[in-house]
Amino acid sequence: MSAGEFKKCLLETEPDTVTAFITEPMVAAALGAVVPSKGYFEEIRRVCDQYGVLFIADEILTSFGRLGANFGMERFNVVPDIIATGKGISGGY
């Protein structure tokens, strides 16, 4: 979903009925390590801020240095409202 499609979806469903946008910094298992296009997360962050939607990063697979930074979102210069972590803490078990 592009940022424009996300915004259109928000407006169609009324922004006050949407609580959060949840995403992985890099889709690993479902698509095989697909990286979003340049500027994608920055634009999604802007739309979330504009409409009061939480930006949640699912970093179960990408946190604690697995992408070369503490958290995968750091590679995209975006600070999420919430980060979900897990496997990296325990070594992946």
PDB file of N, CA and C in Angstrom:
ATOM      1  N   MET A   1       0.844  -1.169   0.000  1.00  0.00           N
ATOM      2  CA  MET A   1       0.000   0.000   0.000  1.00  0.00           C
ATOM      3  C   MET A   1       0.890   1.233   0.000  1.00  0.00           C
ATOM      4  N   SER A   2       0.658   2.121  -0.931  1.00  0.00           N
ATOM      5  CA  SER A   2       1.424   3.365  -0.964  1.00  0.00           C
ATOM      6  C   SER A   2       0.898   4.313   0.109  1.00  0.00           C
ATOM      7  N   ALA A   3       1.679   5.346   0.413  1.00  0.00           N
ATOM      8  CA  ALA A   3       1.250   6.333   1.399  1.00  0.00           C
ATOM      9  C   ALA A   3      -0.022   7.029   0.937  1.00  0.00           C
ATOM     10  N   GLY A   4      -0.129   7.265  -0.370  1.00  0.00           N
ATOM     11  CA  GLY A   4      -1.338   7.881  -0.920  1.00  0.00           C
ATOM     12  C   GLY A   4      -2.560   6.990  -0.749  1.00  0.00           C
ATOM     13  N   GLU A   5      -2.377   5.695  -0.964  1.00  0.00           N
ATOM     14  CA  GLU A   5      -3.473   4.739  -0.775  1.00  0.00           C
ATOM     15  C   GLU A   5      -3.864   4.655   0.701  1.00  0.00           C
ATOM     16  N   PHE A   6      -2.866   4.716   1.578  1.00  0.00           N
ATOM     17  CA  PHE A   6      -3.136   4.702   3.011  1.00  0.00           C
ATOM     18  C   PHE A   6      -3.976   5.914   3.401  1.00  0.00           C
ATOM     19  N   LYS A   7      -3.588   7.086   2.919  1.00  0.00           N
ATOM     20  CA  LYS A   7      -4.332   8.304   3.227  1.00  0.00           C
ATOM     21  C   LYS A   7      -5.756   8.217   2.677  1.00  0.00           C
ATOM     22  N   LYS A   8      -5.907   7.721   1.458  1.00  0.00           N
ATOM     23  CA  LYS A   8      -7.230   7.571   0.852  1.00  0.00           C
ATOM     24  C   LYS A   8      -8.088   6.630   1.685  1.00  0.00           C
ATOM     25  N   CYS A   9      -7.513   5.522   2.130  1.00  0.00           N
ATOM     26  CA  CYS A   9      -8.224   4.563   2.970  1.00  0.00           C
ATOM     27  C   CYS A   9      -8.660   5.205   4.285  1.00  0.00           C
ATOM     28  N   LEU A  10      -7.773   5.996   4.886  1.00  0.00           N
ATOM     29  CA  LEU A  10      -8.114   6.701   6.123  1.00  0.00           C
ATOM     30  C   LEU A  10      -9.313   7.607   5.921  1.00  0.00           C
ATOM     31  N   LEU A  11      -9.291   8.367   4.845  1.00  0.00           N
ATOM     32  CA  LEU A  11     -10.366   9.317   4.587  1.00  0.00           C
ATOM     33  C   LEU A  11     -11.680   8.606   4.276  1.00  0.00           C
ATOM     34  N   GLU A  12     -11.613   7.468   3.595  1.00  0.00           N
ATOM     35  CA  GLU A  12     -12.828   6.707   3.278  1.00  0.00           C
ATOM     36  C   GLU A  12     -13.461   6.085   4.515  1.00  0.00           C
ATOM     37  N   THR A  13     -12.648   5.678   5.472  1.00  0.00           N
ATOM     38  CA  THR A  13     -13.162   5.011   6.675  1.00  0.00           C
ATOM     39  C   THR A  13     -13.288   5.957   7.858  1.00  0.00           C
ATOM     40  N   GLU A  14     -12.980   7.207   7.672  1.00  0.00           N
ATOM     41  CA  GLU A  14     -12.965   8.244   8.702  1.00  0.00           C
ATOM     42  C   GLU A  14     -11.774   8.048   9.638  1.00  0.00           C
ATOM     43  N   PRO A  15     -10.827   8.980   9.626  1.00  0.00           N
ATOM     44  CA  PRO A  15      -9.576   8.844  10.386  1.00  0.00           C
ATOM     45  C   PRO A  15      -9.753   8.553  11.867  1.00  0.00           C
ATOM     46  N   ASP A  16     -10.829   9.049  12.481  1.00  0.00           N
ATOM     47  CA  ASP A  16     -10.997   8.822  13.917  1.00  0.00           C
ATOM     48  C   ASP A  16     -11.408   7.385  14.249  1.00  0.00           C
ATOM     49  N   THR A  17     -11.638   6.548  13.233  1.00  0.00           N
ATOM     50  CA  THR A  17     -11.958   5.144  13.470  1.00  0.00           C
ATOM     51  C   THR A  17     -10.726   4.242  13.324  1.00  0.00           C
ATOM     52  N   VAL A  18      -9.581   4.834  12.962  1.00  0.00           N
ATOM     53  CA  VAL A  18      -8.341   4.066  12.771  1.00  0.00           C
ATOM     54  C   VAL A  18      -7.393   4.381  13.926  1.00  0.00           C
ATOM     55  N   THR A  19      -6.965   3.360  14.626  1.00  0.00           N
ATOM     56  CA  THR A  19      -6.097   3.544  15.787  1.00  0.00           C
ATOM     57  C   THR A  19      -4.629   3.526  15.421  1.00  0.00           C
ATOM     58  N   ALA A  20      -4.231   2.590  14.532  1.00  0.00           N
ATOM     59  CA  ALA A  20      -2.799   2.408  14.305  1.00  0.00           C
ATOM     60  C   ALA A  20      -2.498   1.869  12.912  1.00  0.00           C
ATOM     61  N   PHE A  21      -1.281   2.165  12.474  1.00  0.00           N
ATOM     62  CA  PHE A  21      -0.691   1.583  11.271  1.00  0.00           C
ATOM     63  C   PHE A  21       0.444   0.710  11.762  1.00  0.00           C
ATOM     64  N   ILE A  22       0.375  -0.601  11.490  1.00  0.00           N
ATOM     65  CA  ILE A  22       1.393  -1.543  11.956  1.00  0.00           C
ATOM     66  C   ILE A  22       2.167  -2.055  10.754  1.00  0.00           C
ATOM     67  N   THR A  23       3.502  -2.002  10.856  1.00  0.00           N
ATOM     68  CA  THR A  23       4.335  -2.401   9.725  1.00  0.00           C
ATOM     69  C   THR A  23       5.638  -3.025  10.189  1.00  0.00           C
ATOM     70  N   GLU A  24       6.247  -3.799   9.315  1.00  0.00           N
ATOM     71  CA  GLU A  24       7.595  -4.316   9.536  1.00  0.00           C
ATOM     72  C   GLU A  24       8.556  -3.442   8.738  1.00  0.00           C
ATOM     73  N   PRO A  25       9.733  -3.109   9.284  1.00  0.00           N
ATOM     74  CA  PRO A  25      10.697  -2.321   8.510  1.00  0.00           C
ATOM     75  C   PRO A  25      11.104  -3.020   7.213  1.00  0.00           C
ATOM     76  N   MET A  26      11.201  -4.337   7.279  1.00  0.00           N
ATOM     77  CA  MET A  26      11.520  -5.145   6.099  1.00  0.00           C
ATOM     78  C   MET A  26      10.662  -6.400   6.198  1.00  0.00           C
ATOM     79  N   VAL A  27       9.912  -6.679   5.160  1.00  0.00           N
ATOM     80  CA  VAL A  27       9.083  -7.879   5.179  1.00  0.00           C
ATOM     81  C   VAL A  27       9.999  -9.066   4.951  1.00  0.00           C
ATOM     82  N   ALA A  28      10.099  -9.917   5.939  1.00  0.00           N
ATOM     83  CA  ALA A  28      11.055 -11.027   5.872  1.00  0.00           C
ATOM     84  C   ALA A  28      10.397 -12.322   5.406  1.00  0.00           C
ATOM     85  N   ALA A  29       9.635 -12.942   6.254  1.00  0.00           N
ATOM     86  CA  ALA A  29       9.108 -14.278   5.965  1.00  0.00           C
ATOM     87  C   ALA A  29       8.093 -14.290   4.823  1.00  0.00           C
ATOM     88  N   ALA A  30       7.186 -13.349   4.789  1.00  0.00           N
ATOM     89  CA  ALA A  30       6.098 -13.370   3.810  1.00  0.00           C
ATOM     90  C   ALA A  30       6.547 -13.048   2.384  1.00  0.00           C
ATOM     91  N   LEU A  31       7.555 -12.198   2.236  1.00  0.00           N
ATOM     92  CA  LEU A  31       7.976 -11.786   0.895  1.00  0.00           C
ATOM     93  C   LEU A  31       9.451 -12.014   0.598  1.00  0.00           C
ATOM     94  N   GLY A  32      10.212 -12.450   1.554  1.00  0.00           N
ATOM     95  CA  GLY A  32      11.625 -12.730   1.292  1.00  0.00           C
ATOM     96  C   GLY A  32      12.527 -11.515   1.305  1.00  0.00           C
ATOM     97  N   ALA A  33      12.551 -10.773   2.385  1.00  0.00           N
ATOM     98  CA  ALA A  33      13.451  -9.627   2.596  1.00  0.00           C
ATOM     99  C   ALA A  33      13.212  -8.485   1.608  1.00  0.00           C
ATOM    100  N   VAL A  34      11.985  -8.011   1.545  1.00  0.00           N
ATOM    101  CA  VAL A  34      11.629  -6.890   0.673  1.00  0.00           C
ATOM    102  C   VAL A  34      11.778  -5.580   1.443  1.00  0.00           C
ATOM    103  N   VAL A  35      12.496  -4.641   0.860  1.00  0.00           N
ATOM    104  CA  VAL A  35      12.736  -3.332   1.463  1.00  0.00           C
ATOM    105  C   VAL A  35      11.796  -2.320   0.809  1.00  0.00           C
ATOM    106  N   PRO A  36      11.164  -1.433   1.591  1.00  0.00           N
ATOM    107  CA  PRO A  36      10.261  -0.441   1.001  1.00  0.00           C
ATOM    108  C   PRO A  36      11.018   0.590   0.164  1.00  0.00           C
ATOM    109  N   SER A  37      10.294   1.260  -0.696  1.00  0.00           N
ATOM    110  CA  SER A  37      10.905   2.286  -1.538  1.00  0.00           C
ATOM    111  C   SER A  37      11.367   3.473  -0.694  1.00  0.00           C
ATOM    112  N   LYS A  38      12.315   4.209  -1.235  1.00  0.00           N
ATOM    113  CA  LYS A  38      12.882   5.368  -0.535  1.00  0.00           C
ATOM    114  C   LYS A  38      11.782   6.389  -0.217  1.00  0.00           C
ATOM    115  N   GLY A  39      11.743   6.827   1.028  1.00  0.00           N
ATOM    116  CA  GLY A  39      10.786   7.836   1.462  1.00  0.00           C
ATOM    117  C   GLY A  39       9.430   7.291   1.890  1.00  0.00           C
ATOM    118  N   TYR A  40       9.221   5.983   1.720  1.00  0.00           N
ATOM    119  CA  TYR A  40       7.915   5.389   2.040  1.00  0.00           C
ATOM    120  C   TYR A  40       7.533   5.592   3.505  1.00  0.00           C
ATOM    121  N   PHE A  41       8.412   5.180   4.414  1.00  0.00           N
ATOM    122  CA  PHE A  41       8.066   5.281   5.829  1.00  0.00           C
ATOM    123  C   PHE A  41       7.986   6.729   6.302  1.00  0.00           C
ATOM    124  N   GLU A  42       8.779   7.607   5.737  1.00  0.00           N
ATOM    125  CA  GLU A  42       8.688   9.021   6.099  1.00  0.00           C
ATOM    126  C   GLU A  42       7.315   9.575   5.742  1.00  0.00           C
ATOM    127  N   GLU A  43       6.797   9.183   4.572  1.00  0.00           N
ATOM    128  CA  GLU A  43       5.481   9.654   4.142  1.00  0.00           C
ATOM    129  C   GLU A  43       4.370   9.031   4.990  1.00  0.00           C
ATOM    130  N   ILE A  44       4.494   7.747   5.301  1.00  0.00           N
ATOM    131  CA  ILE A  44       3.506   7.100   6.174  1.00  0.00           C
ATOM    132  C   ILE A  44       3.495   7.776   7.541  1.00  0.00           C
ATOM    133  N   ARG A  45       4.683   8.086   8.069  1.00  0.00           N
ATOM    134  CA  ARG A  45       4.788   8.777   9.366  1.00  0.00           C
ATOM    135  C   ARG A  45       4.073  10.117   9.316  1.00  0.00           C
ATOM    136  N   ARG A  46       4.256  10.843   8.214  1.00  0.00           N
ATOM    137  CA  ARG A  46       3.613  12.152   8.058  1.00  0.00           C
ATOM    138  C   ARG A  46       2.085  12.013   8.060  1.00  0.00           C
ATOM    139  N   VAL A  47       1.570  11.024   7.330  1.00  0.00           N
ATOM    140  CA  VAL A  47       0.123  10.799   7.284  1.00  0.00           C
ATOM    141  C   VAL A  47      -0.396  10.401   8.666  1.00  0.00           C
ATOM    142  N   CYS A  48       0.323   9.527   9.359  1.00  0.00           N
ATOM    143  CA  CYS A  48      -0.072   9.134  10.716  1.00  0.00           C
ATOM    144  C   CYS A  48      -0.139  10.346  11.638  1.00  0.00           C
ATOM    145  N   ASP A  49       0.864  11.194  11.577  1.00  0.00           N
ATOM    146  CA  ASP A  49       0.889  12.402  12.408  1.00  0.00           C
ATOM    147  C   ASP A  49      -0.265  13.332  12.059  1.00  0.00           C
ATOM    148  N   GLN A  50      -0.543  13.468  10.774  1.00  0.00           N
ATOM    149  CA  GLN A  50      -1.609  14.371  10.308  1.00  0.00           C
ATOM    150  C   GLN A  50      -2.976  13.941  10.839  1.00  0.00           C
ATOM    151  N   TYR A  51      -3.211  12.632  10.925  1.00  0.00           N
ATOM    152  CA  TYR A  51      -4.531  12.133  11.316  1.00  0.00           C
ATOM    153  C   TYR A  51      -4.576  11.489  12.701  1.00  0.00           C
ATOM    154  N   GLY A  52      -3.511  11.598  13.473  1.00  0.00           N
ATOM    155  CA  GLY A  52      -3.501  11.076  14.842  1.00  0.00           C
ATOM    156  C   GLY A  52      -3.543   9.565  14.932  1.00  0.00           C
ATOM    157  N   VAL A  53      -2.873   8.902  13.985  1.00  0.00           N
ATOM    158  CA  VAL A  53      -2.816   7.444  13.951  1.00  0.00           C
ATOM    159  C   VAL A  53      -1.462   6.996  14.503  1.00  0.00           C
ATOM    160  N   LEU A  54      -1.466   6.026  15.411  1.00  0.00           N
ATOM    161  CA  LEU A  54      -0.201   5.506  15.943  1.00  0.00           C
ATOM    162  C   LEU A  54       0.569   4.764  14.859  1.00  0.00           C
ATOM    163  N   PHE A  55       1.880   4.959  14.849  1.00  0.00           N
ATOM    164  CA  PHE A  55       2.770   4.250  13.929  1.00  0.00           C
ATOM    165  C   PHE A  55       3.474   3.182  14.756  1.00  0.00           C
ATOM    166  N   ILE A  56       3.159   1.913  14.493  1.00  0.00           N
ATOM    167  CA  ILE A  56       3.732   0.806  15.256  1.00  0.00           C
ATOM    168  C   ILE A  56       4.665   0.002  14.363  1.00  0.00           C
ATOM    169  N   ALA A  57       5.893  -0.184  14.811  1.00  0.00           N
ATOM    170  CA  ALA A  57       6.879  -0.976  14.067  1.00  0.00           C
ATOM    171  C   ALA A  57       6.969  -2.361  14.673  1.00  0.00           C
ATOM    172  N   ASP A  58       6.669  -3.366  13.871  1.00  0.00           N
ATOM    173  CA  ASP A  58       6.814  -4.760  14.276  1.00  0.00           C
ATOM    174  C   ASP A  58       8.258  -5.158  13.992  1.00  0.00           C
ATOM    175  N   GLU A  59       9.081  -5.098  15.028  1.00  0.00           N
ATOM    176  CA  GLU A  59      10.513  -5.371  14.884  1.00  0.00           C
ATOM    177  C   GLU A  59      10.891  -6.712  15.509  1.00  0.00           C
ATOM    178  N   ILE A  60       9.972  -7.658  15.497  1.00  0.00           N
ATOM    179  CA  ILE A  60      10.257  -8.977  16.048  1.00  0.00           C
ATOM    180  C   ILE A  60      11.459  -9.598  15.337  1.00  0.00           C
ATOM    181  N   LEU A  61      11.537  -9.444  14.017  1.00  0.00           N
ATOM    182  CA  LEU A  61      12.644 -10.035  13.252  1.00  0.00           C
ATOM    183  C   LEU A  61      13.789  -9.066  12.966  1.00  0.00           C
ATOM    184  N   THR A  62      13.548  -7.768  13.089  1.00  0.00           N
ATOM    185  CA  THR A  62      14.551  -6.809  12.612  1.00  0.00           C
ATOM    186  C   THR A  62      15.237  -5.994  13.701  1.00  0.00           C
ATOM    187  N   SER A  63      14.910  -6.219  14.963  1.00  0.00           N
ATOM    188  CA  SER A  63      15.507  -5.397  16.023  1.00  0.00           C
ATOM    189  C   SER A  63      16.834  -5.956  16.516  1.00  0.00           C
ATOM    190  N   PHE A  64      17.481  -5.174  17.357  1.00  0.00           N
ATOM    191  CA  PHE A  64      18.721  -5.539  18.034  1.00  0.00           C
ATOM    192  C   PHE A  64      19.851  -5.895  17.067  1.00  0.00           C
ATOM    193  N   GLY A  65      20.024  -5.039  16.071  1.00  0.00           N
ATOM    194  CA  GLY A  65      21.177  -5.141  15.188  1.00  0.00           C
ATOM    195  C   GLY A  65      21.046  -6.030  13.980  1.00  0.00           C
ATOM    196  N   ARG A  66      19.931  -6.637  13.782  1.00  0.00           N
ATOM    197  CA  ARG A  66      19.790  -7.565  12.660  1.00  0.00           C
ATOM    198  C   ARG A  66      19.843  -6.879  11.296  1.00  0.00           C
ATOM    199  N   LEU A  67      19.582  -5.580  11.258  1.00  0.00           N
ATOM    200  CA  LEU A  67      19.715  -4.830  10.001  1.00  0.00           C
ATOM    201  C   LEU A  67      20.864  -3.824  10.071  1.00  0.00           C
ATOM    202  N   GLY A  68      21.726  -3.984  11.047  1.00  0.00           N
ATOM    203  CA  GLY A  68      22.882  -3.099  11.175  1.00  0.00           C
ATOM    204  C   GLY A  68      22.650  -1.884  12.052  1.00  0.00           C
ATOM    205  N   ALA A  69      21.478  -1.779  12.629  1.00  0.00           N
ATOM    206  CA  ALA A  69      21.152  -0.699  13.568  1.00  0.00           C
ATOM    207  C   ALA A  69      20.395  -1.339  14.730  1.00  0.00           C
ATOM    208  N   ASN A  70      20.270  -0.639  15.842  1.00  0.00           N
ATOM    209  CA  ASN A  70      19.540  -1.217  16.972  1.00  0.00           C
ATOM    210  C   ASN A  70      18.131  -1.644  16.573  1.00  0.00           C
ATOM    211  N   PHE A  71      17.480  -0.781  15.814  1.00  0.00           N
ATOM    212  CA  PHE A  71      16.136  -1.078  15.323  1.00  0.00           C
ATOM    213  C   PHE A  71      16.097  -0.819  13.829  1.00  0.00           C
ATOM    214  N   GLY A  72      15.349  -1.644  13.117  1.00  0.00           N
ATOM    215  CA  GLY A  72      15.270  -1.525  11.663  1.00  0.00           C
ATOM    216  C   GLY A  72      14.778  -0.170  11.188  1.00  0.00           C
ATOM    217  N   MET A  73      13.849   0.439  11.910  1.00  0.00           N
ATOM    218  CA  MET A  73      13.301   1.737  11.496  1.00  0.00           C
ATOM    219  C   MET A  73      14.366   2.831  11.475  1.00  0.00           C
ATOM    220  N   GLU A  74      15.437   2.656  12.238  1.00  0.00           N
ATOM    221  CA  GLU A  74      16.523   3.642  12.223  1.00  0.00           C
ATOM    222  C   GLU A  74      17.113   3.779  10.825  1.00  0.00           C
ATOM    223  N   ARG A  75      17.109   2.714  10.046  1.00  0.00           N
ATOM    224  CA  ARG A  75      17.645   2.743   8.682  1.00  0.00           C
ATOM    225  C   ARG A  75      16.797   3.611   7.759  1.00  0.00           C
ATOM    226  N   PHE A  76      15.564   3.916   8.176  1.00  0.00           N
ATOM    227  CA  PHE A  76      14.658   4.720   7.357  1.00  0.00           C
ATOM    228  C   PHE A  76      14.398   6.100   7.956  1.00  0.00           C
ATOM    229  N   ASN A  77      15.146   6.452   9.006  1.00  0.00           N
ATOM    230  CA  ASN A  77      15.033   7.762   9.657  1.00  0.00           C
ATOM    231  C   ASN A  77      13.615   8.064  10.141  1.00  0.00           C
ATOM    232  N   VAL A  78      12.966   7.044  10.700  1.00  0.00           N
ATOM    233  CA  VAL A  78      11.611   7.196  11.225  1.00  0.00           C
ATOM    234  C   VAL A  78      11.591   6.707  12.665  1.00  0.00           C
ATOM    235  N   VAL A  79      10.909   7.448  13.516  1.00  0.00           N
ATOM    236  CA  VAL A  79      10.754   7.047  14.909  1.00  0.00           C
ATOM    237  C   VAL A  79       9.292   6.636  15.106  1.00  0.00           C
ATOM    238  N   PRO A  80       9.038   5.348  15.326  1.00  0.00           N
ATOM    239  CA  PRO A  80       7.666   4.894  15.545  1.00  0.00           C
ATOM    240  C   PRO A  80       7.168   5.277  16.935  1.00  0.00           C
ATOM    241  N   ASP A  81       5.863   5.245  17.116  1.00  0.00           N
ATOM    242  CA  ASP A  81       5.286   5.501  18.434  1.00  0.00           C
ATOM    243  C   ASP A  81       5.485   4.298  19.354  1.00  0.00           C
ATOM    244  N   ILE A  82       5.422   3.103  18.781  1.00  0.00           N
ATOM    245  CA  ILE A  82       5.577   1.859  19.530  1.00  0.00           C
ATOM    246  C   ILE A  82       6.455   0.915  18.714  1.00  0.00           C
ATOM    247  N   ILE A  83       7.350   0.195  19.400  1.00  0.00           N
ATOM    248  CA  ILE A  83       8.166  -0.827  18.744  1.00  0.00           C
ATOM    249  C   ILE A  83       7.908  -2.153  19.450  1.00  0.00           C
ATOM    250  N   ALA A  84       7.527  -3.166  18.677  1.00  0.00           N
ATOM    251  CA  ALA A  84       7.365  -4.523  19.211  1.00  0.00           C
ATOM    252  C   ALA A  84       8.645  -5.295  18.927  1.00  0.00           C
ATOM    253  N   THR A  85       9.253  -5.859  19.964  1.00  0.00           N
ATOM    254  CA  THR A  85      10.490  -6.620  19.803  1.00  0.00           C
ATOM    255  C   THR A  85      10.319  -7.993  20.433  1.00  0.00           C
ATOM    256  N   GLY A  86      11.342  -8.802  20.351  1.00  0.00           N
ATOM    257  CA  GLY A  86      11.241 -10.104  20.983  1.00  0.00           C
ATOM    258  C   GLY A  86      12.412 -11.003  20.716  1.00  0.00           C
ATOM    259  N   LYS A  87      12.470 -11.599  19.527  1.00  0.00           N
ATOM    260  CA  LYS A  87      13.449 -12.626  19.237  1.00  0.00           C
ATOM    261  C   LYS A  87      14.891 -12.177  19.450  1.00  0.00           C
ATOM    262  N   GLY A  88      15.211 -10.942  19.110  1.00  0.00           N
ATOM    263  CA  GLY A  88      16.569 -10.459  19.260  1.00  0.00           C
ATOM    264  C   GLY A  88      17.071 -10.452  20.688  1.00  0.00           C
ATOM    265  N   ILE A  89      16.174 -10.279  21.630  1.00  0.00           N
ATOM    266  CA  ILE A  89      16.540 -10.261  23.045  1.00  0.00           C
ATOM    267  C   ILE A  89      17.038 -11.629  23.478  1.00  0.00           C
ATOM    268  N   SER A  90      16.404 -12.678  22.955  1.00  0.00           N
ATOM    269  CA  SER A  90      16.729 -14.026  23.400  1.00  0.00           C
ATOM    270  C   SER A  90      17.615 -14.787  22.427  1.00  0.00           C
ATOM    271  N   GLY A  91      18.173 -14.102  21.453  1.00  0.00           N
ATOM    272  CA  GLY A  91      19.010 -14.765  20.476  1.00  0.00           C
ATOM    273  C   GLY A  91      18.211 -15.483  19.392  1.00  0.00           C
ATOM    274  N   GLY A  92      16.923 -15.189  19.283  1.00  0.00           N
ATOM    275  CA  GLY A  92      16.093 -15.759  18.238  1.00  0.00           C
ATOM    276  C   GLY A  92      15.310 -16.988  18.630  1.00  0.00           C
ATOM    277  N   TYR A  93      15.308 -17.303  19.911  1.00  0.00           N
ATOM    278  CA  TYR A  93      14.581 -18.501  20.355  1.00  0.00           C
ATOM    279  C   TYR A  93      13.181 -18.185  20.807  1.00  0.00           C
TER     280      TYR A  93
END
